[in-house]
Amino acid sequence: MAAITTTLVVGATGATGKHVVLQLLQRKQHVKAVVRSKQRLLDSLDEVAPNASTEFSSSLEIQEASLLDLSDDDLMELTRQCDATVSCLGHNISIQGMFGHPRRLVTDATKRLYNAIEANQSKEAEPKKAKFILMGTVAVPNPNGEDDKRTFGERFVQFLLRYMLPPHRDNEIAAAYIQGKTDNPNLEWTVVRPTELTDGSASKYEMFSKPIDSLFGGDRSVTRANVAQSMVDMLLTKSLWDEWKFKMPTVYDDLN
């Protein structure tokens, strides 16, 4: 059995975030979550697993707030004593969500959380090791250039997304920020890039170092529950974490 850890999950009421919270709780871990509506999170957990909100109440700490409205001190307190932070933040699929403010929700949250973790570590005689997982998308290219070169058509679509769809640009900037964070041996990260997301239960999944299918879609997809499972597995399995830390793995349902 894995040691008991505490993980902060932001974006916890989202379609993937709720699975991260639930799966951590099911594996006997402690979870902190920052959400605008506590009841919405509890209801979403019960939708996936009836009575989960009651069964795991002692291991779930919920703070109602808008993450970016919290002060730096608040974020330091929030991340203090956490073994890991998982960001499943994303923009709402609406005109306001995609083109309104905050335009840099994912990037700003990533920077402020990362800074808060490092600020806590700077005050510790023996800094506590921490992990950071950022959820992106397979459409976000790896800034280090290790992805296979996309076709002209795919690169053109990425260009359009980058300059016409603010959420995509936000995800790219957040990934680039994380990619540059390699100077702190006590704070390790990975950026998980799922392919086309679907609903469904957790099952077997596959992870790769780069995209394996076309940006325009193919016969591969991944359930949100499997994306959550890949993140939870990495957090709780040392060999998996060591394999994927400081990398940007892509995630697909296992077809076998």
Coordinates of C-alpha atoms in Angstrom, one line a residue:
M1 CA 0.0 0.0 0.0
A2 CA 1.2 3.5 -0.9
A3 CA 2.2 5.8 2.0
I4 CA -0.6 8.3 2.9
T5 CA 0.0 11.6 1.1
T6 CA -1.8 14.9 0.9
T7 CA -2.5 16.3 -2.6
L8 CA -3.9 19.7 -3.5
V9 CA -6.3 19.5 -6.5
V10 CA -7.4 22.6 -8.3
G11 CA -10.0 22.4 -11.0
A12 CA -11.5 19.7 -8.8
T13 CA -15.1 20.2 -9.9
G14 CA -14.1 19.8 -13.6
A15 CA -14.9 16.7 -15.6
T16 CA -11.4 15.3 -15.0
G17 CA -10.6 16.9 -11.7
K18 CA -13.5 15.2 -9.9
H19 CA -12.0 11.8 -10.9
V20 CA -8.6 12.8 -9.6
V21 CA -10.1 13.7 -6.2
L22 CA -12.2 10.5 -6.1
Q23 CA -9.4 8.2 -7.1
L24 CA -7.0 9.6 -4.6
L25 CA -9.6 9.2 -1.8
Q26 CA -10.4 5.7 -2.9
R27 CA -6.7 4.9 -2.6
K28 CA -6.7 6.1 1.0
Q29 CA -5.0 9.4 0.4
H30 CA -5.8 12.9 1.8
V31 CA -7.0 15.6 -0.6
K32 CA -7.3 19.3 -0.4
A33 CA -9.5 21.1 -3.0
V34 CA -10.2 24.7 -3.8
V35 CA -13.5 25.2 -5.4
R36 CA -16.1 27.9 -5.8
S37 CA -18.9 25.6 -4.6
K38 CA -18.3 22.9 -2.0
Q39 CA -21.7 21.3 -2.7
R40 CA -21.0 21.1 -6.4
L41 CA -17.8 19.1 -5.7
L42 CA -19.6 16.8 -3.3
D43 CA -22.4 16.2 -5.7
S44 CA -20.0 15.5 -8.5
L45 CA -18.2 12.9 -6.4
D46 CA -21.5 11.2 -5.6
E47 CA -22.4 11.1 -9.3
V48 CA -19.4 9.0 -10.0
A49 CA -19.5 6.9 -6.8
P50 CA -22.7 7.0 -4.8
N51 CA -22.1 8.2 -1.2
A52 CA -18.5 9.0 -1.9
S53 CA -18.8 12.4 -0.3
T54 CA -19.9 10.8 3.0
E55 CA -17.6 7.8 2.9
F56 CA -14.4 9.9 2.4
S57 CA -15.4 13.1 4.2
S58 CA -12.7 12.7 6.8
S59 CA -10.0 12.6 4.1
L60 CA -11.3 15.5 2.1
E61 CA -10.6 19.2 3.0
I62 CA -12.5 21.7 0.9
Q63 CA -11.9 25.4 0.7
E64 CA -14.5 27.6 -1.1
A65 CA -12.7 30.3 -3.0
S66 CA -11.8 31.6 -6.4
L67 CA -8.2 30.4 -6.6
L68 CA -6.8 33.6 -8.2
D69 CA -8.5 35.7 -5.6
L70 CA -6.4 34.1 -2.9
S71 CA -3.4 36.1 -1.6
D72 CA 0.2 34.8 -1.8
D73 CA 0.1 34.0 1.9
D74 CA -3.2 32.1 1.4
L75 CA -1.6 30.0 -1.3
M76 CA 1.4 29.3 0.8
E77 CA -0.8 28.1 3.6
L78 CA -2.8 26.0 1.1
T79 CA 0.2 24.2 -0.3
R80 CA 2.0 23.8 3.1
Q81 CA 2.5 20.2 4.0
C82 CA 1.2 19.0 0.6
D83 CA 3.1 16.3 -1.1
A84 CA 1.7 17.1 -4.5
T85 CA -0.4 19.6 -6.4
V86 CA -2.5 18.6 -9.4
S87 CA -4.0 21.3 -11.7
C88 CA -6.9 20.3 -13.8
L89 CA -7.9 23.9 -14.4
G90 CA -9.5 24.8 -17.7
H91 CA -11.7 27.5 -19.2
N92 CA -15.5 27.0 -19.4
I93 CA -16.8 26.2 -22.9
S94 CA -18.7 29.4 -23.3
I95 CA -18.1 32.8 -24.9
Q96 CA -17.2 34.3 -21.5
G97 CA -15.1 31.3 -20.6
M98 CA -13.1 31.3 -23.8
F99 CA -12.7 35.0 -24.5
G100 CA -13.4 36.7 -21.1
H101 CA -11.2 37.1 -18.1
P102 CA -9.1 35.7 -16.7
R103 CA -7.4 35.0 -20.0
R104 CA -4.5 33.4 -18.3
L105 CA -6.3 31.3 -15.7
V106 CA -4.1 28.2 -16.1
T107 CA -0.8 30.1 -16.5
D108 CA -1.4 32.5 -13.6
A109 CA -2.6 29.7 -11.3
T110 CA 0.4 27.5 -12.3
K111 CA 2.9 30.3 -11.6
R112 CA 1.4 31.3 -8.3
L113 CA 1.0 27.8 -7.0
Y114 CA 4.6 26.9 -8.0
N115 CA 5.9 30.0 -6.4
A116 CA 3.9 29.3 -3.2
I117 CA 5.4 25.8 -3.0
E118 CA 8.9 27.1 -3.5
A119 CA 8.3 29.9 -0.9
N120 CA 7.4 27.2 1.6
Q121 CA 10.4 25.2 0.8
S122 CA 12.7 28.2 1.2
K123 CA 11.6 28.5 4.8
E124 CA 12.3 24.8 5.7
A125 CA 15.7 23.7 7.0
E126 CA 15.2 20.5 5.0
P127 CA 12.8 21.3 2.1
K128 CA 10.0 18.9 1.7
K129 CA 10.0 17.3 -1.7
A130 CA 6.9 18.0 -3.8
K131 CA 5.4 17.0 -7.1
F132 CA 3.4 19.2 -9.5
I133 CA 1.1 17.8 -12.3
L134 CA -0.3 20.1 -14.9
M135 CA -3.0 18.8 -17.2
G136 CA -2.8 20.1 -20.7
T137 CA -3.9 18.7 -24.1
V138 CA -2.3 16.7 -26.9
A139 CA -2.7 19.9 -29.1
V140 CA 0.0 21.6 -26.9
P141 CA 3.4 21.0 -28.4
N142 CA 6.3 20.1 -26.2
P143 CA 8.4 23.3 -26.0
N144 CA 11.6 21.3 -26.1
G145 CA 10.9 20.2 -29.6
E146 CA 10.9 16.5 -29.0
D147 CA 7.5 15.9 -30.5
D148 CA 7.4 14.6 -34.1
K149 CA 7.0 17.4 -36.6
R150 CA 3.3 17.9 -37.4
T151 CA 2.1 18.2 -41.0
F152 CA 1.7 21.6 -42.5
G153 CA -2.1 21.4 -42.0
E154 CA -1.7 20.5 -38.3
R155 CA 0.8 23.3 -37.7
F156 CA -1.6 25.8 -39.4
V157 CA -4.4 24.7 -37.1
Q158 CA -2.1 25.0 -34.1
F159 CA -1.2 28.5 -35.3
L160 CA -4.9 29.4 -35.6
L161 CA -5.7 28.0 -32.1
R162 CA -2.7 29.9 -30.6
Y163 CA -3.9 33.3 -31.9
M164 CA -7.6 32.9 -32.1
L165 CA -8.5 30.7 -29.1
P166 CA -7.2 32.2 -25.8
P167 CA -7.6 29.0 -23.7
H168 CA -5.2 27.1 -26.1
R169 CA -2.6 29.8 -25.8
D170 CA -3.0 29.8 -22.1
N171 CA -2.3 26.0 -22.0
E172 CA 0.8 26.5 -24.2
I173 CA 2.2 29.3 -22.0
A174 CA 1.6 27.3 -18.8
A175 CA 3.4 24.3 -20.3
A176 CA 6.3 26.4 -21.4
Y177 CA 6.6 27.9 -17.9
I178 CA 6.6 24.5 -16.3
Q179 CA 9.1 23.2 -18.9
G180 CA 11.6 25.9 -17.8
K181 CA 11.5 24.8 -14.1
T182 CA 14.4 22.4 -13.8
D183 CA 16.6 24.2 -11.2
N184 CA 14.8 23.0 -8.0
P185 CA 15.6 19.4 -7.1
N186 CA 12.9 19.4 -4.5
L187 CA 10.0 20.3 -6.8
E188 CA 9.4 17.9 -9.7
W189 CA 6.8 18.2 -12.4
T190 CA 5.1 16.6 -15.3
V191 CA 2.6 17.9 -17.9
V192 CA 0.0 15.3 -18.9
R193 CA -1.4 15.7 -22.4
P194 CA -4.5 13.6 -23.0
T195 CA -5.8 12.9 -26.5
E196 CA -9.5 13.4 -27.3
L197 CA -11.4 13.2 -24.0
T198 CA -14.5 11.0 -23.5
D199 CA -16.6 10.0 -20.6
G200 CA -16.4 6.5 -19.2
S201 CA -15.0 4.5 -16.4
A202 CA -11.3 3.9 -15.6
S203 CA -9.7 1.0 -17.4
K204 CA -6.3 0.3 -18.9
Y205 CA -4.4 3.2 -20.5
E206 CA -1.2 3.9 -22.3
M207 CA 1.3 6.7 -22.0
F208 CA 3.8 7.9 -24.6
S209 CA 6.5 10.5 -24.7
K210 CA 4.8 12.3 -27.6
P211 CA 1.6 12.4 -29.6
I212 CA 1.1 9.2 -31.7
D213 CA -1.9 10.2 -33.8
S214 CA -3.1 13.1 -36.0
L215 CA -4.2 16.4 -34.5
F216 CA -7.3 16.0 -36.6
G217 CA -8.3 12.9 -34.7
G218 CA -8.0 9.2 -35.3
D219 CA -9.2 6.0 -33.7
R220 CA -7.7 6.9 -30.3
S221 CA -9.4 8.6 -27.4
V222 CA -9.1 8.5 -23.6
T223 CA -11.6 8.6 -20.8
R224 CA -11.3 11.4 -18.3
A225 CA -11.2 8.7 -15.6
N226 CA -8.2 7.2 -17.3
V227 CA -6.5 10.5 -17.4
A228 CA -7.1 10.9 -13.7
Q229 CA -5.8 7.4 -13.1
S230 CA -2.6 8.1 -15.0
M231 CA -2.0 11.1 -12.7
V232 CA -2.8 9.3 -9.5
D233 CA -0.7 6.3 -10.5
M234 CA 2.3 8.6 -11.1
L235 CA 1.8 10.3 -7.8
L236 CA 1.7 7.0 -5.9
T237 CA 4.1 4.8 -7.9
K238 CA 7.7 5.9 -7.6
S239 CA 8.9 4.0 -10.7
L240 CA 6.2 5.7 -12.8
W241 CA 7.0 9.1 -11.4
D242 CA 10.7 8.6 -12.1
E243 CA 9.9 7.6 -15.7
W244 CA 7.8 10.7 -16.5
K245 CA 9.0 13.5 -14.2
F246 CA 10.2 16.5 -16.2
K247 CA 8.4 15.2 -19.3
M248 CA 5.1 15.8 -21.1
P249 CA 3.6 12.4 -21.6
T250 CA 0.5 11.8 -23.8
V251 CA -2.3 9.5 -22.6
Y252 CA -4.6 7.2 -24.5
D253 CA -7.0 4.4 -23.7
D254 CA -5.3 1.0 -24.1
L255 CA -6.8 -0.7 -27.2
N256 CA -5.7 -4.2 -26.2

